[in-house]
Structure formats: C-alpha cells, structure tokens
One Martini backbone bead per residue (centre of mass of N, CA, C, O) as a GRO file, in nm:
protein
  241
    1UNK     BB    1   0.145   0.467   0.596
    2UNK     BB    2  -0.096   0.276   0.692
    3UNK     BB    3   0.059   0.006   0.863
    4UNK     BB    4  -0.031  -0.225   0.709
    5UNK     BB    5   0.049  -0.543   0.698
    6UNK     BB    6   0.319  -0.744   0.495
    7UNK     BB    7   0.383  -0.962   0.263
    8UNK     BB    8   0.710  -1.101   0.180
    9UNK     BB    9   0.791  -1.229  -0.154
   10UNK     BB   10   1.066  -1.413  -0.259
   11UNK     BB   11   1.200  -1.534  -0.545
   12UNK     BB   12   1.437  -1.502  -0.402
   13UNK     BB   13   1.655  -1.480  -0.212
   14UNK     BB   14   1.854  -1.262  -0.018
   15UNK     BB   15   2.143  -1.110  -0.038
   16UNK     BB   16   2.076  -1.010   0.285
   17UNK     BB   17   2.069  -1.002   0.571
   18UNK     BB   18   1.709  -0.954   0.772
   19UNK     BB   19   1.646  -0.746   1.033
   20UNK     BB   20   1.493  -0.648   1.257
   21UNK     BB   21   1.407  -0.317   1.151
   22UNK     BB   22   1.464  -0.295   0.874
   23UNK     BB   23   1.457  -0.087   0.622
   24UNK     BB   24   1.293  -0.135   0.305
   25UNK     BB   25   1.285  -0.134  -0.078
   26UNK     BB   26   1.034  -0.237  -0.305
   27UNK     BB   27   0.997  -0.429  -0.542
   28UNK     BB   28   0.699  -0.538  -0.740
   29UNK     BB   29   0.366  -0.755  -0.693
   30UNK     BB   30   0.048  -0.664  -0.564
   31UNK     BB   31  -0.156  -0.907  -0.338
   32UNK     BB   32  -0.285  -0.748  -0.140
   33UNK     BB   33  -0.123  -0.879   0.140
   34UNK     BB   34   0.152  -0.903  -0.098
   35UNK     BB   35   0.442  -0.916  -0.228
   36UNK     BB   36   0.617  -0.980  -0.514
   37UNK     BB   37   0.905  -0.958  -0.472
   38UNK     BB   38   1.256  -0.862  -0.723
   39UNK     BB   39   1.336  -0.598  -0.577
   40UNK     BB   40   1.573  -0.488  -0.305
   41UNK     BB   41   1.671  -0.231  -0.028
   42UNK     BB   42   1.835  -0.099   0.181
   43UNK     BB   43   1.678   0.158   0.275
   44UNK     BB   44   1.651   0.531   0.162
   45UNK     BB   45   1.658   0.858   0.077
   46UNK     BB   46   1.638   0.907   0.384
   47UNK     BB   47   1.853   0.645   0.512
   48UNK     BB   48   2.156   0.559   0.495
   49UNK     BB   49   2.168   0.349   0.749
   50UNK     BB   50   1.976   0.089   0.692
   51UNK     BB   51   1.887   0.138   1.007
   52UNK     BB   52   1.588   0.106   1.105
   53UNK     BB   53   1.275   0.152   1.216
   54UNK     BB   54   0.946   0.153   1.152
   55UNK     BB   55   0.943   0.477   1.287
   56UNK     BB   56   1.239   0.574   1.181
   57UNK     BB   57   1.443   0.488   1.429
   58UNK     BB   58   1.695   0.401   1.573
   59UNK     BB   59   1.822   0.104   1.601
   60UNK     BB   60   1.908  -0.051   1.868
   61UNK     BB   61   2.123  -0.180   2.064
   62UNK     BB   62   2.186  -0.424   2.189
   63UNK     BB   63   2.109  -0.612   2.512
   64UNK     BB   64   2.190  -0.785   2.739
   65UNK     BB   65   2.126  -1.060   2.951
   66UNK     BB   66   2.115  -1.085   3.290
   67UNK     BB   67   2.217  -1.398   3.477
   68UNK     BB   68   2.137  -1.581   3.750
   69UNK     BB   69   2.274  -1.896   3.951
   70UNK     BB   70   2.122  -2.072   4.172
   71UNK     BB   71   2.223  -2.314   4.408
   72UNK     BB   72   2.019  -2.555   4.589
   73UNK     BB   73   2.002  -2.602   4.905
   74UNK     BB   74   1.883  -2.817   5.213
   75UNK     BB   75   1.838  -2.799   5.522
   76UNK     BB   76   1.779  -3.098   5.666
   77UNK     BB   77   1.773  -3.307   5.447
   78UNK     BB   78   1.789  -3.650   5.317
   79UNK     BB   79   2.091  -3.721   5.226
   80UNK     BB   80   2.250  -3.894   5.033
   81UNK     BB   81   2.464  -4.091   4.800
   82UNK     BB   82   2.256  -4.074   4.569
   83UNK     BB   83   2.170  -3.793   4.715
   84UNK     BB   84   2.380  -3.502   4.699
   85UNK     BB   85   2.490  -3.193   4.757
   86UNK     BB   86   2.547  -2.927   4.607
   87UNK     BB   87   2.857  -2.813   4.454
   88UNK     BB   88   3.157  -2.701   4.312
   89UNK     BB   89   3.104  -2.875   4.058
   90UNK     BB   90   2.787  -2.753   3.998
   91UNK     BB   91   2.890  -2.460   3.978
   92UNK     BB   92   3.074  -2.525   3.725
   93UNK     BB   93   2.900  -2.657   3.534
   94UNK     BB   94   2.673  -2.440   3.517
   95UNK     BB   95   2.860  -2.207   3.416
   96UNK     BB   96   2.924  -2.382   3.135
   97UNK     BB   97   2.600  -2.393   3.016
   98UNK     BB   98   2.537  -2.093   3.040
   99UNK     BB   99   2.857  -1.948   2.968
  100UNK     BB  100   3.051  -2.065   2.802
  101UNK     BB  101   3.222  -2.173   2.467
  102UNK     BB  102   3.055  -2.394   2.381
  103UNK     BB  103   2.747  -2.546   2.491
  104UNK     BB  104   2.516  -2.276   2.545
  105UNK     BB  105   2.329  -2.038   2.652
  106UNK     BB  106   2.506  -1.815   2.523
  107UNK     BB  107   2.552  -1.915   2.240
  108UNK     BB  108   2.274  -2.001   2.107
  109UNK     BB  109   2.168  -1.688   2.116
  110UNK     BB  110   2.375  -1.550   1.963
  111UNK     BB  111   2.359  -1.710   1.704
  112UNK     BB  112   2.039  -1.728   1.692
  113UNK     BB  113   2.038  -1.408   1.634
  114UNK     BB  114   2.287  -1.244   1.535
  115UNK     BB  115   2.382  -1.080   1.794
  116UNK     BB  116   2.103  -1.013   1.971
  117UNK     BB  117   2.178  -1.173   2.197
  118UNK     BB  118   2.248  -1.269   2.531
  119UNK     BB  119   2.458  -1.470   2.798
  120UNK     BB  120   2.646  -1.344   2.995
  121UNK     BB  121   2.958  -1.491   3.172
  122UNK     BB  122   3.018  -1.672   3.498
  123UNK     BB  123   3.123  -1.808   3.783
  124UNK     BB  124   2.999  -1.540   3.933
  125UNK     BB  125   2.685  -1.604   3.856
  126UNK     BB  126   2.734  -1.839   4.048
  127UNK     BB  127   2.548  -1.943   4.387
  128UNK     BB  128   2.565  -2.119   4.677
  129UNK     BB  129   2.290  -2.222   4.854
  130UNK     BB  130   2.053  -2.191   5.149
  131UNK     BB  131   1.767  -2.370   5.257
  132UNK     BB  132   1.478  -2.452   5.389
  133UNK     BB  133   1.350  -2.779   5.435
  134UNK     BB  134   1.102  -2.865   5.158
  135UNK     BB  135   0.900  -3.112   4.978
  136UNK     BB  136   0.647  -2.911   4.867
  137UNK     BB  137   0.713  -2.749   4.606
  138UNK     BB  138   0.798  -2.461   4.685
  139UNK     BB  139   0.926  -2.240   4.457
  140UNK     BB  140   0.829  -1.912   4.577
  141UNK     BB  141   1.019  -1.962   4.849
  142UNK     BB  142   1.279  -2.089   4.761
  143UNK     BB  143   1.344  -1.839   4.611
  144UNK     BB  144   1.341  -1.615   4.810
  145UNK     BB  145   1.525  -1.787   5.019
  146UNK     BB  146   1.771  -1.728   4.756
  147UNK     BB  147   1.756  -1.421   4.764
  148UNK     BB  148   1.840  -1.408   5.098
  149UNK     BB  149   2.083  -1.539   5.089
  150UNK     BB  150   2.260  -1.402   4.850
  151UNK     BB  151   2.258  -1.127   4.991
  152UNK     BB  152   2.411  -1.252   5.255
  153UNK     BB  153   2.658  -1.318   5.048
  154UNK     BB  154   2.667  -1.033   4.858
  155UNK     BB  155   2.451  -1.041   4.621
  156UNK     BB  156   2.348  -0.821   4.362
  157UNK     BB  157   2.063  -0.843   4.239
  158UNK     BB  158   1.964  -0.602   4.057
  159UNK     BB  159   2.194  -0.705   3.833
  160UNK     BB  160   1.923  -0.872   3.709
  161UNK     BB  161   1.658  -1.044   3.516
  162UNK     BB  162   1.766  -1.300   3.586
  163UNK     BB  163   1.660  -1.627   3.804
  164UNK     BB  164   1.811  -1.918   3.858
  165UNK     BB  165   1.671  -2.201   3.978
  166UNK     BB  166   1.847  -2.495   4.127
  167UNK     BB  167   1.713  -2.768   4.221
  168UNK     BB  168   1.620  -3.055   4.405
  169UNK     BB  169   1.525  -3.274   4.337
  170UNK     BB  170   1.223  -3.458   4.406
  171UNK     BB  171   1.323  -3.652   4.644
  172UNK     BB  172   1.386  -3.336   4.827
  173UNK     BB  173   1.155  -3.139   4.698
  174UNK     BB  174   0.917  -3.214   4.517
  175UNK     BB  175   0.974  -3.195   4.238
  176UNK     BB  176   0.862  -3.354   3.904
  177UNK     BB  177   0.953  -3.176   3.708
  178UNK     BB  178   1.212  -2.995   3.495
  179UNK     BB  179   1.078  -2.704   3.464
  180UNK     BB  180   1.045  -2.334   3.474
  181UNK     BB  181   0.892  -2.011   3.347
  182UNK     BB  182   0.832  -1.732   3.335
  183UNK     BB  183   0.630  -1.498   3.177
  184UNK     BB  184   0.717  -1.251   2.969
  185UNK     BB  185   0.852  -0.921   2.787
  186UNK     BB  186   1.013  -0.847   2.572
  187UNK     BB  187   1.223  -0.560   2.698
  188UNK     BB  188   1.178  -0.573   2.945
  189UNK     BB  189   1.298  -0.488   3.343
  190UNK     BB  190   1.206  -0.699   3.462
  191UNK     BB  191   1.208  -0.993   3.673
  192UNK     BB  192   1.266  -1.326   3.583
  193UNK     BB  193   1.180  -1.664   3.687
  194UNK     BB  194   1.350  -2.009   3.714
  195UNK     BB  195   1.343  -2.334   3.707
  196UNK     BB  196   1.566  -2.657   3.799
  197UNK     BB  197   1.594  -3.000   3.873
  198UNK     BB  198   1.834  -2.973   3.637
  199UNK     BB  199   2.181  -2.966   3.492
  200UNK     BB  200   2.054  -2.798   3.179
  201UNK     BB  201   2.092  -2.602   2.890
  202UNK     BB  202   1.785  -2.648   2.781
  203UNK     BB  203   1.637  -2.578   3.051
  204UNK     BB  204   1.724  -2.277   3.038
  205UNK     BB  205   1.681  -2.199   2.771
  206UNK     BB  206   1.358  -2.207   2.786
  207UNK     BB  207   1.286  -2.079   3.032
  208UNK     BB  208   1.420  -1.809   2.902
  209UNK     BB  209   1.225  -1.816   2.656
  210UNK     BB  210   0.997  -1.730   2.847
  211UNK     BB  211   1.072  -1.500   2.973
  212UNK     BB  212   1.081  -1.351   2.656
  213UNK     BB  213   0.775  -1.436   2.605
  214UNK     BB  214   0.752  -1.763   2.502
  215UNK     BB  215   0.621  -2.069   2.381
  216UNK     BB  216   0.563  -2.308   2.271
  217UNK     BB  217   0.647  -2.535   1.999
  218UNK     BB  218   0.415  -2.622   1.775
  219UNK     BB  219   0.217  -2.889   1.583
  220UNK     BB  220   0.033  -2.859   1.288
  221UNK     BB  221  -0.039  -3.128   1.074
  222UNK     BB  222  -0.334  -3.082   0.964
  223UNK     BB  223  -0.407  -2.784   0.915
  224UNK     BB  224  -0.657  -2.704   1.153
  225UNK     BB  225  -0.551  -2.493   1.432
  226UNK     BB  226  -0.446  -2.734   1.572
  227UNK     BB  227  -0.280  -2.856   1.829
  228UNK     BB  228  -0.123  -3.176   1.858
  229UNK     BB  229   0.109  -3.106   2.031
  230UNK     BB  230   0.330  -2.879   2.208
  231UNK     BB  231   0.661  -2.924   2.138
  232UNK     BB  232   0.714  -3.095   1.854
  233UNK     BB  233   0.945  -2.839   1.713
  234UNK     BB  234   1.262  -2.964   1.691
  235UNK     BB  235   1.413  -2.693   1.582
  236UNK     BB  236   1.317  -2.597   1.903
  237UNK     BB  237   1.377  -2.462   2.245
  238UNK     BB  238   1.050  -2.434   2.288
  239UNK     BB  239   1.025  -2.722   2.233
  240UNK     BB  240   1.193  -3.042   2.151
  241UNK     BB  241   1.573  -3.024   2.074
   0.00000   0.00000   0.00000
C-alpha cells in the first residue's frame, strides 16, 4: 500500500522458486526497510494464480527477442590467405552460436532466465552480405551498408528487435575492440544493434544484454562504493565469464 521498496530476508531458502512479478503473503519480523520472513505463500485471498505483477495486473507471458546476424565481408578489401572472407561456413558457425541446442546464446538466456527470455532462430536468421571497403571501422556505417544489402537480398528486417553484426577482423576493418552493443532498454520495441568482430558466443551474448539494457557486472572488493575492476564478475556474461 505505501508502495516502498522492502527488502526480504529469508530464515530458510523459499520453497518454491520466486520470480519478478510474483505476488506473495509473508509472515515475519519487520525491521526497518526488511522484513525478517519466517514464512510465505504465493498469491493471497484476492489472487487466486498467484502470478500477479506488482500492480496487480496478471503478469505477461515472456515474448522471445527475435534477432538477425548478418556476417559481413567488405568488397574490394586486402583478403588473403590468412584473412580470407567469411563464407557459408561462418554463417553455419555463426547459427549454431546464437541458436544452436548446445553452448549458444540461445540457451544460456532461456536457462538463465528460467524460460523467461531467449533468442529463438537458426540458420535462416543468419546472412551473408557485402558492403563497400572502408579501414576506418565506421561501425553504424557498415551496419546501415549491411541493412541496406539484406534488403536487397530480401530479407525482412522489420521482424528483428536486435541486429548483430560480425565485421571482419582489425586487419580488414579497422576495428581493434572485440565487440560493442547499444545499451537498450528491457521492454523496449526500439531496435538495438551490436557488433562484434569475433564469432564467438560470448561476445554475442554479451553486446545483447546491452541491448537489453544492462552495464558491465563489476566488482567492489574493498566494499568503499568504488568498482575496482570493471568487467570483474566472471560469474556473469556481462562481466568476463
């Protein structure tokens, strides 16, 4: 009813697994901002599925984040045999990475989340294009450049929340970073794009939990409010994991 935030100390672990939007009953000893639970129910007398958001409205059903990886070669650029441009062999890679049902970046969200988030597709959702060769690794360039060739090649970007694209290495591009990714905003509709100039799972997976608005997990060891490390919390992908 006051609407301010408390926080839940449980004696014991909870019962049953507890997700954002979950309405629940708790009995305990509060003190301050927390309450010490002793015990809790999910939903109360007025909710009977005990699956309500905090306003009380039924919490939505998850809705997949639809996302396109376009691997880029560059025309007229220097390839050679040590950098050779990326052929259907990367775009097979590349589907099995993002989508795959081993170590992809499809099932790490869907696991993670507890079926609450993922990144359906497969080899359809991935596309070979060209754009024209440029060192200076103008990013939102190649991106415009590689939206305007899959037009061309008919595919539909429309149906996309996230753009991925792999560019070629440094040597070819200029890019010397190993990916980036616009900071979103969970929820939104807006299209958010990354790039990445590795084929590589983590990297995707990463620059997308840009997208969907989260920052680096960093670590405060000495606990004074300062991150010491920036990247530090290798037991997250948005750290170094």
């Amino acid at each position: 009813k006051t609407k301010a935030m408390t926080q839940l100390h449980f004696k014991v672990p909870p019962k049953a697994m507890l997700r954002s939007g979950d309405k629940i009953r708790v009995k305990g000893r509060r003190l301050h901002n927390a309450v010490n639970v002793t015990d809790y129910a999910v939903g109360d007398s007025t909710d009977a599925s005990g699956s309500t958001s905090a306003n009380g409205s039924v919490a939505a059903a998850a809705t997949p984040h639809h996302a396109i990886v376009m691997v880029v070669n560059m025309t007229g650029a220097p390839y050679d045999a040590t950098t050779p441009p990326y052929d259907r062999t990367v775009v097979t890679q590349a589907a099995a990475l993002m989508f795959g049902s081993a170590y992809s970046v499809n099932t790490v969200y869907n696991e993670s989340s507890f079926s609450q988030l993922n990144f359906p597709g497969s080899e359809a959702n991935v596309v070979l294009v060209s754009v024209p060769y440029d060192s200076t690794c103008a990013y939102y360039t190649i991106s415009n450049n590689a939206d305007t060739a899959a037009q061309l090649a008919g595919v539909n970007l429309s149906q996309y929340q996230h753009r991925v694209y792999l560019v070629p290495p440094a040597r070819i591009s200029g890019c010397s970073w190993l990916a980036l990714g616009q900071i979103g905003n969970y929820g939104s509709t807006a299209v958010y794009r990354s790039w990445s100039t590795r084929n590589d799972a983590l990297a995707y997976a990463h620059e997308l939990g840009h997208n969907l608005g989260w920052h680096h997990a960093a670590t405060d060891q000495n606990n004074d409010g300062s991150f010491d490390v920036e990247y530090s919390d290798t037991s997250d992908l948005m750290g170094y994991c």
